[in-house]
Tab-separated table of C-alpha atoms and ligand atoms in Angstrom:
chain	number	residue	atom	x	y	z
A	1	UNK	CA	-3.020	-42.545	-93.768
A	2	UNK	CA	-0.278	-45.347	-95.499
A	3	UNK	CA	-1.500	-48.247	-93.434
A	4	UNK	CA	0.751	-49.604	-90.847
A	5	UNK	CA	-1.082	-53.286	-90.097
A	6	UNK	CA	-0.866	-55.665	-87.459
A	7	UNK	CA	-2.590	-58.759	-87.741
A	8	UNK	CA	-3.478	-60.781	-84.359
A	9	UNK	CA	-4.345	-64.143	-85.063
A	10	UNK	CA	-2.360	-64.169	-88.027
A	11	UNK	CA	-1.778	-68.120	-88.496
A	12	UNK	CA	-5.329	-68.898	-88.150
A	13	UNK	CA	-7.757	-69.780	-91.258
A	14	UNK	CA	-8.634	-66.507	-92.131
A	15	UNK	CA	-5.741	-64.651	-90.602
A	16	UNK	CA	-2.851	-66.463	-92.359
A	17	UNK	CA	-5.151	-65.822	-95.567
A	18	UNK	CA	-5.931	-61.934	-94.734
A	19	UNK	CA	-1.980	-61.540	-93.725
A	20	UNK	CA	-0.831	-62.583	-97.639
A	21	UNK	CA	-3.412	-60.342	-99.033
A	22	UNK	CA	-2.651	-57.676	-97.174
A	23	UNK	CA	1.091	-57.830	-98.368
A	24	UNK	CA	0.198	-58.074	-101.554
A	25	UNK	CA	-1.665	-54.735	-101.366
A	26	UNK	CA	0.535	-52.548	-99.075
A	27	UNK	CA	4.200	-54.302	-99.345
A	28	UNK	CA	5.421	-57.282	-96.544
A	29	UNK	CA	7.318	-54.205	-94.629
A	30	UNK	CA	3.406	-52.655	-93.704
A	31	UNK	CA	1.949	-55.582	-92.519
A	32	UNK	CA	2.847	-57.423	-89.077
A	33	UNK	CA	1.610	-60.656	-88.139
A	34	UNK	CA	1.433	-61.754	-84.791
A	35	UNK	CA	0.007	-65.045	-83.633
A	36	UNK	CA	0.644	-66.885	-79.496
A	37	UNK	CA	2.863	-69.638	-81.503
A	38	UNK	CA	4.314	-70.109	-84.476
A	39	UNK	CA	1.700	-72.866	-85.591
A	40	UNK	CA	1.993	-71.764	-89.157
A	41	UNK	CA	5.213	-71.610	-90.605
A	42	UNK	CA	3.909	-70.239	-94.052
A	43	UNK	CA	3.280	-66.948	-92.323
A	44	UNK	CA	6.118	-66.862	-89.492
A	45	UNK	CA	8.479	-67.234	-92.711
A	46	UNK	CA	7.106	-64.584	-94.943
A	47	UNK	CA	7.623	-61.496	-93.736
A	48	UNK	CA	7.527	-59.758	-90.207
A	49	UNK	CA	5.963	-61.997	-87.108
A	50	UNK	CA	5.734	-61.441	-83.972
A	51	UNK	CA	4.898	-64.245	-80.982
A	52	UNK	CA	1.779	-61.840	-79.095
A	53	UNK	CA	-0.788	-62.834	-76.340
A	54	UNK	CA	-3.665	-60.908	-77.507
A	55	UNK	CA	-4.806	-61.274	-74.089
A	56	UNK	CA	-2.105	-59.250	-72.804
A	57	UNK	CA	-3.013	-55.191	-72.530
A	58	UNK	CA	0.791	-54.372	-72.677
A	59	UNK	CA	2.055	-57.087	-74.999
A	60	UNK	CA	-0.195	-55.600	-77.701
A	61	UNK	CA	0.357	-52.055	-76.945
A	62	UNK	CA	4.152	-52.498	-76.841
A	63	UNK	CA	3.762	-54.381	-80.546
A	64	UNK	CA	1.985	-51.346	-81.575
A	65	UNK	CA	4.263	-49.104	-80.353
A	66	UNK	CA	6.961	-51.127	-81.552
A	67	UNK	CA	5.671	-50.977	-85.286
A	68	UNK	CA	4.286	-47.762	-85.243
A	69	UNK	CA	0.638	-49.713	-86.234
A	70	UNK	CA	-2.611	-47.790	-86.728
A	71	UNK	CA	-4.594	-50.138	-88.440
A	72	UNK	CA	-5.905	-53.645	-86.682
A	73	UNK	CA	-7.268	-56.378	-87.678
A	74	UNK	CA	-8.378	-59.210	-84.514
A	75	UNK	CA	-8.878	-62.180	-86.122
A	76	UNK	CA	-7.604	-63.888	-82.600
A	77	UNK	CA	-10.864	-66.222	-81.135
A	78	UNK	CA	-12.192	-69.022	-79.823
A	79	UNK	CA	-14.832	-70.700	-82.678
A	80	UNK	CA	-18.158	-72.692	-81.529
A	81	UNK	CA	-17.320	-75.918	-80.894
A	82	UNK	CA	-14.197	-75.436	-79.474
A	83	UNK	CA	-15.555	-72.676	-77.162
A	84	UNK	CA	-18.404	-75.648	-75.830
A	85	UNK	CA	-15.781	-77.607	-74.402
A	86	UNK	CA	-13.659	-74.522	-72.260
A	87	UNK	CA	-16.704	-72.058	-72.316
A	88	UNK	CA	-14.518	-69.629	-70.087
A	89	UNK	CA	-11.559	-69.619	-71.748
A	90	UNK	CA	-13.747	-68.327	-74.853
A	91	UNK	CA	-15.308	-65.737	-72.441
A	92	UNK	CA	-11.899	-64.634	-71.724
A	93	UNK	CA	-10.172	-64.782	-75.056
A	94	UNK	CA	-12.751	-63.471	-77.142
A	95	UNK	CA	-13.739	-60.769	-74.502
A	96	UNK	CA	-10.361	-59.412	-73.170
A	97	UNK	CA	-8.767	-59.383	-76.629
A	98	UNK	CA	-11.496	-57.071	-78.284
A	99	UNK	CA	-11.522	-54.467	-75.299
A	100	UNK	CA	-7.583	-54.488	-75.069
A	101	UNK	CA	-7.680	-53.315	-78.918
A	102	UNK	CA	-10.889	-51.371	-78.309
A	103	UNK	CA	-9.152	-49.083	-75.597
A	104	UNK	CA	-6.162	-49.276	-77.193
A	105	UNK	CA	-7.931	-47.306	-79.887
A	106	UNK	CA	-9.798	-45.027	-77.556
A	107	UNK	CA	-6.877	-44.180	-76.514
A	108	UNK	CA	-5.588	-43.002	-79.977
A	109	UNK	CA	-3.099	-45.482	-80.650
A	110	UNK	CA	-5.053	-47.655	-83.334
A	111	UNK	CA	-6.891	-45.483	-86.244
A	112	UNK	CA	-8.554	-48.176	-87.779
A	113	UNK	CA	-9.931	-51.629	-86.431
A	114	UNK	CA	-11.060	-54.998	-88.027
A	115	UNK	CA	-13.298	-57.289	-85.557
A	116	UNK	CA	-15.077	-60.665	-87.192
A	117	UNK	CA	-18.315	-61.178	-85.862
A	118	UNK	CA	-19.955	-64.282	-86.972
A	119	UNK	CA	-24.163	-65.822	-88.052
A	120	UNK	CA	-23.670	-67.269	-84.338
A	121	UNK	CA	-24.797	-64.574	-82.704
A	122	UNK	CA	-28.223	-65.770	-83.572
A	123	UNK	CA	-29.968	-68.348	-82.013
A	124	UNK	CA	-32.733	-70.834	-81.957
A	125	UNK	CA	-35.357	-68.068	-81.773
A	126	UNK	CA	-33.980	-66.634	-85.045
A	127	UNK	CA	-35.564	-66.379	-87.810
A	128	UNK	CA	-33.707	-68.893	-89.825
A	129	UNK	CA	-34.837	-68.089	-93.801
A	130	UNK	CA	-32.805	-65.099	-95.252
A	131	UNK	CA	-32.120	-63.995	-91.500
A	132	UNK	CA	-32.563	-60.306	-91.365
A	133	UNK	CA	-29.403	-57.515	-90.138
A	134	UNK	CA	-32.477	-56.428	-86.940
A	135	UNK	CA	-33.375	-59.467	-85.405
A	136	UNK	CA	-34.058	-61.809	-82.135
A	137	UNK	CA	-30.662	-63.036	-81.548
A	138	UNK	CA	-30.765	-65.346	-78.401
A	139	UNK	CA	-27.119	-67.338	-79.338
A	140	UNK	CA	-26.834	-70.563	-77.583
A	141	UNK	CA	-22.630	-70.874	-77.432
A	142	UNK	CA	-20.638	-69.408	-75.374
A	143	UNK	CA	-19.090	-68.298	-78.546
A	144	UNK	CA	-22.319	-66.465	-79.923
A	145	UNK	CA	-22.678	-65.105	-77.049
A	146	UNK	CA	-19.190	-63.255	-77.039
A	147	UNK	CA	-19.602	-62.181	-80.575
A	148	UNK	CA	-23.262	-60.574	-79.900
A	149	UNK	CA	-21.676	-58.566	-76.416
A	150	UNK	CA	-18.567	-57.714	-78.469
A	151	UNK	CA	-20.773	-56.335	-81.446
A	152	UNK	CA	-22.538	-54.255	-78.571
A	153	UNK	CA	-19.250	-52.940	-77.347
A	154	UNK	CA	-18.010	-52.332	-80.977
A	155	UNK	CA	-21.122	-49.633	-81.348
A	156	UNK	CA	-20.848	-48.052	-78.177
A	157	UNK	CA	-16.847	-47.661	-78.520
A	158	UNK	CA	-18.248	-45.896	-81.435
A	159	UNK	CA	-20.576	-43.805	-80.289
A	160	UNK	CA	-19.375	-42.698	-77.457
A	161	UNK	CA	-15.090	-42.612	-78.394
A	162	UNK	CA	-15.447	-42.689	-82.032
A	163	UNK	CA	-13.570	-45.441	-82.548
A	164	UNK	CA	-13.367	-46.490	-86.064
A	165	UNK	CA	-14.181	-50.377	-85.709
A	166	UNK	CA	-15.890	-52.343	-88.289
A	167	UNK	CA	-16.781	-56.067	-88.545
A	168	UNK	CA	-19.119	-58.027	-90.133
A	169	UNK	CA	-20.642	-61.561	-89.510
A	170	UNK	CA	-18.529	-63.963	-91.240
A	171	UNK	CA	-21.047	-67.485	-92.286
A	172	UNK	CA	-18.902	-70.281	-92.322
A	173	UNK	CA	-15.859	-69.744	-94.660
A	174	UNK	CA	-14.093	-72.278	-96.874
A	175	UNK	CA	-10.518	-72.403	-97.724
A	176	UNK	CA	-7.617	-75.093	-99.034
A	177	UNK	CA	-4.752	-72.816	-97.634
A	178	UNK	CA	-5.286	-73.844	-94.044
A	179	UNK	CA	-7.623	-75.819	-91.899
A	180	UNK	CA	-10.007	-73.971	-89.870
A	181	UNK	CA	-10.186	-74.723	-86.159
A	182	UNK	CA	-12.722	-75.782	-84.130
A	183	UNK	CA	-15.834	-74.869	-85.758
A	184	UNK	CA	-18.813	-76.054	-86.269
A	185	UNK	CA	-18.588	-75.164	-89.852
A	186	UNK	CA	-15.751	-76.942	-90.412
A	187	UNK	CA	-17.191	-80.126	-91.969
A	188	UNK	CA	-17.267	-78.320	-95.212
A	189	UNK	CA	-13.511	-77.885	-95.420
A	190	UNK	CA	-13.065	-81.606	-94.080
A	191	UNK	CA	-15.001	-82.856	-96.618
A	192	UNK	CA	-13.019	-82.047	-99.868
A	193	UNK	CA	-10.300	-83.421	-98.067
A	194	UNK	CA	-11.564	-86.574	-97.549
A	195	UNK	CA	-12.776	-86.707	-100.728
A	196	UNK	CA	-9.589	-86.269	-102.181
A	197	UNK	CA	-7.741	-88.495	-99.449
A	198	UNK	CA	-10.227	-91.529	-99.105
A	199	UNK	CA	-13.421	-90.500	-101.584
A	200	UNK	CA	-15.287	-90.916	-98.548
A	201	UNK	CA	-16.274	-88.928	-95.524
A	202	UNK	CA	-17.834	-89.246	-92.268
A	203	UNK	CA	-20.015	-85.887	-91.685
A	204	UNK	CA	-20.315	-84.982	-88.245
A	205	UNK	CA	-23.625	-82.953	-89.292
A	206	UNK	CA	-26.742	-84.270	-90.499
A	207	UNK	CA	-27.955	-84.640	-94.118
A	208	UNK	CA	-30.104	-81.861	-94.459
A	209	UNK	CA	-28.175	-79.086	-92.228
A	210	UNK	CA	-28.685	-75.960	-94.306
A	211	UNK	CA	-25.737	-73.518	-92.994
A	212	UNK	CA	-24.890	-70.029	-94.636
A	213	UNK	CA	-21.455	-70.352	-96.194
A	214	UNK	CA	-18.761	-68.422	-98.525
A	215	UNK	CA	-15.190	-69.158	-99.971
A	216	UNK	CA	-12.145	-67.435	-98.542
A	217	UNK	CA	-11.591	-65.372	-101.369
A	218	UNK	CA	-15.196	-63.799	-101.233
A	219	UNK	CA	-14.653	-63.603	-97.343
A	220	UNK	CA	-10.974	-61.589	-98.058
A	221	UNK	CA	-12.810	-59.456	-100.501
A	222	UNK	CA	-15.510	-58.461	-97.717
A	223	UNK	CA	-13.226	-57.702	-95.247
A	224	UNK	CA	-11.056	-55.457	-97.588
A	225	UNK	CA	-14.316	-54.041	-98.786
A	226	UNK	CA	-15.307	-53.023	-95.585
A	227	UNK	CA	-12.098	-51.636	-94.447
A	228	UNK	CA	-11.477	-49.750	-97.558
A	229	UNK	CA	-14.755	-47.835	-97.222
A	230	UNK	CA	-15.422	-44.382	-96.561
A	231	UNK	CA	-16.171	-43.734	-93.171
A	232	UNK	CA	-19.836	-42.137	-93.728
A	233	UNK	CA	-20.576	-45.293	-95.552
A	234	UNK	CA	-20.290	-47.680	-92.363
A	235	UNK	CA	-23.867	-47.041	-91.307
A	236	UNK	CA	-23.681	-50.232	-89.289
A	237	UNK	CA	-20.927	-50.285	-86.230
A	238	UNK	CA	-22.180	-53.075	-84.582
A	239	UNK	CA	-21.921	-56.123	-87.386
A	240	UNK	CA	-22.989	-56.216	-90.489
A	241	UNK	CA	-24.545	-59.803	-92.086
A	242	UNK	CA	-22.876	-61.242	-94.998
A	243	UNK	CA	-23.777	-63.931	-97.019
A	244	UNK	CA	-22.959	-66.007	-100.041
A	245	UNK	CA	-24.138	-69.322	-100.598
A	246	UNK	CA	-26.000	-71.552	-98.305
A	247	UNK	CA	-25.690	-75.457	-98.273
A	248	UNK	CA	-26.524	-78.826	-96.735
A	249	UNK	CA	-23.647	-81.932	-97.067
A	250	UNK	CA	-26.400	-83.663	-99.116
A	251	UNK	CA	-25.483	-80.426	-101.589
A	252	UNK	CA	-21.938	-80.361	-101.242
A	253	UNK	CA	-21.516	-84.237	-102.014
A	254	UNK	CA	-23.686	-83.678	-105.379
A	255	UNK	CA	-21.469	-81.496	-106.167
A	256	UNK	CA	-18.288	-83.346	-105.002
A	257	UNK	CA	-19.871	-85.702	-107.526
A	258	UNK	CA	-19.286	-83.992	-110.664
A	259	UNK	CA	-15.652	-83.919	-109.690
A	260	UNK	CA	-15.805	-87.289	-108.092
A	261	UNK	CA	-18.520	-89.656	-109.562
A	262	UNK	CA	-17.811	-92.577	-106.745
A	263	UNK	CA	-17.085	-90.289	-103.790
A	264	UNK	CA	-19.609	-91.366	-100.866
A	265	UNK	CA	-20.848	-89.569	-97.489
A	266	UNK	CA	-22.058	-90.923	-94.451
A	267	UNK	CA	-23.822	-88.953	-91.329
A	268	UNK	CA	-22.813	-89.717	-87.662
A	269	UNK	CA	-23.790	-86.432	-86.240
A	270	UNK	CA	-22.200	-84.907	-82.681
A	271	UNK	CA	-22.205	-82.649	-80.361
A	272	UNK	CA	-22.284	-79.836	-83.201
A	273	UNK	CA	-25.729	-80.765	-84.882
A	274	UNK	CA	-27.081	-78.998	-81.877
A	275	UNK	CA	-24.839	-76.016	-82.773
A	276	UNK	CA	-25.934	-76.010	-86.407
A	277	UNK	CA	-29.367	-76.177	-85.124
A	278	UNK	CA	-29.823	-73.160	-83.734
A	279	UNK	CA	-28.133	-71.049	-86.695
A	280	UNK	CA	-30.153	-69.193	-89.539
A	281	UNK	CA	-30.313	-71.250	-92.886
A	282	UNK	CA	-29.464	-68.376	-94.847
A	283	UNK	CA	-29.143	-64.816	-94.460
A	284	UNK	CA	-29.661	-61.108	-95.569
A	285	UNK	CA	-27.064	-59.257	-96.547
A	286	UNK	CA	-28.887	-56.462	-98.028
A	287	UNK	CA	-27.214	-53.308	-95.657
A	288	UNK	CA	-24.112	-54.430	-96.687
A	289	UNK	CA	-24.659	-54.940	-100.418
A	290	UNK	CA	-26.137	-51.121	-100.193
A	291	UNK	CA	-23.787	-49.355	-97.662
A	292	UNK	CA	-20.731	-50.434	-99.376
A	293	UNK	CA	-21.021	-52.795	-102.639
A	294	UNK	CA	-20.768	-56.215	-100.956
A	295	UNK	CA	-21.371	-58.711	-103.529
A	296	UNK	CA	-20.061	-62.139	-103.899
A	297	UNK	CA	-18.814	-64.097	-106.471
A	298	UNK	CA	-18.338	-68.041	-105.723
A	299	UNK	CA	-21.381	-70.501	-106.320
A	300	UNK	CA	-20.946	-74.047	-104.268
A	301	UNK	CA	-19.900	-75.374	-107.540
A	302	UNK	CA	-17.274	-72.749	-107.884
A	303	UNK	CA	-16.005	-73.640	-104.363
A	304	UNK	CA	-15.666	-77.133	-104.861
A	305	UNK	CA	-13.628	-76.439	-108.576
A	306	UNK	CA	-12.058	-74.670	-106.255
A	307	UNK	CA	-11.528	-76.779	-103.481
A	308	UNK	CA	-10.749	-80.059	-105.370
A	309	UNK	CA	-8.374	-78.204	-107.741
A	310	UNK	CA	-5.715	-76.585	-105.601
A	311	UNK	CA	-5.504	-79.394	-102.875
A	312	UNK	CA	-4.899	-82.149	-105.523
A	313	UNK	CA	-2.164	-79.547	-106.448
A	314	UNK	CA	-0.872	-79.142	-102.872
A	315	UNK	CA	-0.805	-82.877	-103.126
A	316	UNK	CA	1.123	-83.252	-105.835
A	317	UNK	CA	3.921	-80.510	-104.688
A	318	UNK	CA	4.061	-81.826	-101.021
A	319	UNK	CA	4.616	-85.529	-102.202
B	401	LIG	C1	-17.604	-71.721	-86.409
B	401	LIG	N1	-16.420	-71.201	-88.466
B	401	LIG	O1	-18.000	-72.738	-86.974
B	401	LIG	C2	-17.048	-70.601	-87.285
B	401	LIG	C3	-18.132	-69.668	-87.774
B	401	LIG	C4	-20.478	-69.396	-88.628
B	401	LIG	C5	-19.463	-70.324	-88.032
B	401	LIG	O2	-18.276	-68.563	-86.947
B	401	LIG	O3	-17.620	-71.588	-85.191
């Protein structure tokens, strides 16, 4: 099957990211993106883009049908801290989105689907040390909470329609190309920015906050990995866990530090410690390493070469 892909959520942090690869791989002309605005005018520029409500049954099935898709990828949602302050608007986005692309494909008219689960479908009463793929998962945001029912939903769609939807749960990813929005992750793409702005930051999570985290480019790599697999080799149709590095600030500053000798952090944490709080430290990814060759490559060092690098670069070339 030559792919035919639409992206939904396409301007986002991952999206926009997942949209460029994608072109790279299967030509501009095979891969849509589609976003509600055009809040990202890196990807409405570069190729095919389409304004799309993924909360709209017939908007998405008319963009389908339009581009003659059969391969989805949802990267459309409403993160953790965001989702806190209009808990039923992330109900509703998160919710109706997945089942319009999960009948959609029930119905035959997607072949292949991408959904991004995420470590917040566990909660408090998780075990939080190398957090295994069977576990209690009791998620405390509204958000966790929509990505543990949708990864119930995802298996069942399965099961019982044999739709071909796979997804695994993203930690919190870190990227230069675009902010993230409105997670509780998000700290750790702040602070290289701040370092770089003001060699000082204000972290809105405590000290010693130990959160499970990867670079885009190992995130891109897991996605494609996933997707590119053979079909007997998805064992897991629920989520899968992923994992590459896991990190406190206190971490990420000593590392800043290399880079940065004078660079200084200070803690004033919010609303989000309590988020952080209830998520795993770290996680196993072990189904995924043996069902289909996960394997990451970027150490926190690596991300904040990384990091530091190309935004002093985007500096440079936007001044
Ligand atoms: C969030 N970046 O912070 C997302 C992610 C694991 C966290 O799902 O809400």
């Amino acid at each position: 099957m030559t792919p035919k892909i639409l992206i939904i959520g396409a301007c986002g942090q991952i999206g926009s990211e997942l949209t460029h690869k994608l072109r790279s791989i299967h030509g501009k002309d095979n891969v849509i993106a589609s976003d509600i605005s055009y809040n990202n005018l890196d990807i409405v520029n570069s190729g095919t883009f389409e304004i799309l409500d993924a909360q709209d049954y017939t908007s998405v099935k008319i963009c389908i049908d339009k581009h003659q898709i059969n391969t989805v990828y949802l990267m459309a949602a409403m993160l953790s801290a965001t989702g806190e302050k209009y808990p039923l608007k992330a109900w509703d986005l998160n919710m109706d989105s997945l089942f319009h692309v999960l009948n959609l494909a029930k119905e035959g008219f997607i072949k292949k689907l991408f959904w991004p689960s995420s470590i917040a479908v566990f909660g408090p009463t998780t075990p939080k040390e190398n957090t295994p793929q069977y576990t209690i998962m009791e998620p405390s945001t509204v958000y966790g909470i929509t990505k543990q029912v949708g990864e119930r939903w995802c298996e069942y769609y399965h099961n019982q329609y044999g739709v071909d939807v796979r997804s695994i749960r993203y930690p919190g990813i870190i990227s230069w190309k675009t902010l993230p929005g409105g997670g509780t992750t998000d700290y750790a793409v702040e602070i290289y920015h701040k370092a770089i702005a003001d060699n000082k930051y204000e972290c809105f999570l405590s000290e010693e906050t130990e959160l499970p985290m990867m670079f885009m480019d190992d995130a891109i790599k897991a996605t494609l990995d996933i997707m590119d697999a053979k079909p007997e080799a998805i064992k897991i149709r629920s989520s899968y866990n992923l994992s590459a590095v896991s990190f406190t600030p206190k971490d990420m500053t000593q590392s800043i530090q290399k880079h940065l000798p004078d660079f200084t952090i200070s803690y004033k944490p919010d609303f989000r410690q309590k988020i952080a709080d209830s998520w795993p430290k770290s996680i196993d990814d072990s189904n995924a390493r043996e069902d289909w060759s996960w394997k990451h490559s970027f150490s926190l060092d690596d991300i904040t070469n990384e990091m530091l690098t190309n935004l002093k670069k985007k500096e440079v070339e936007t001044n």
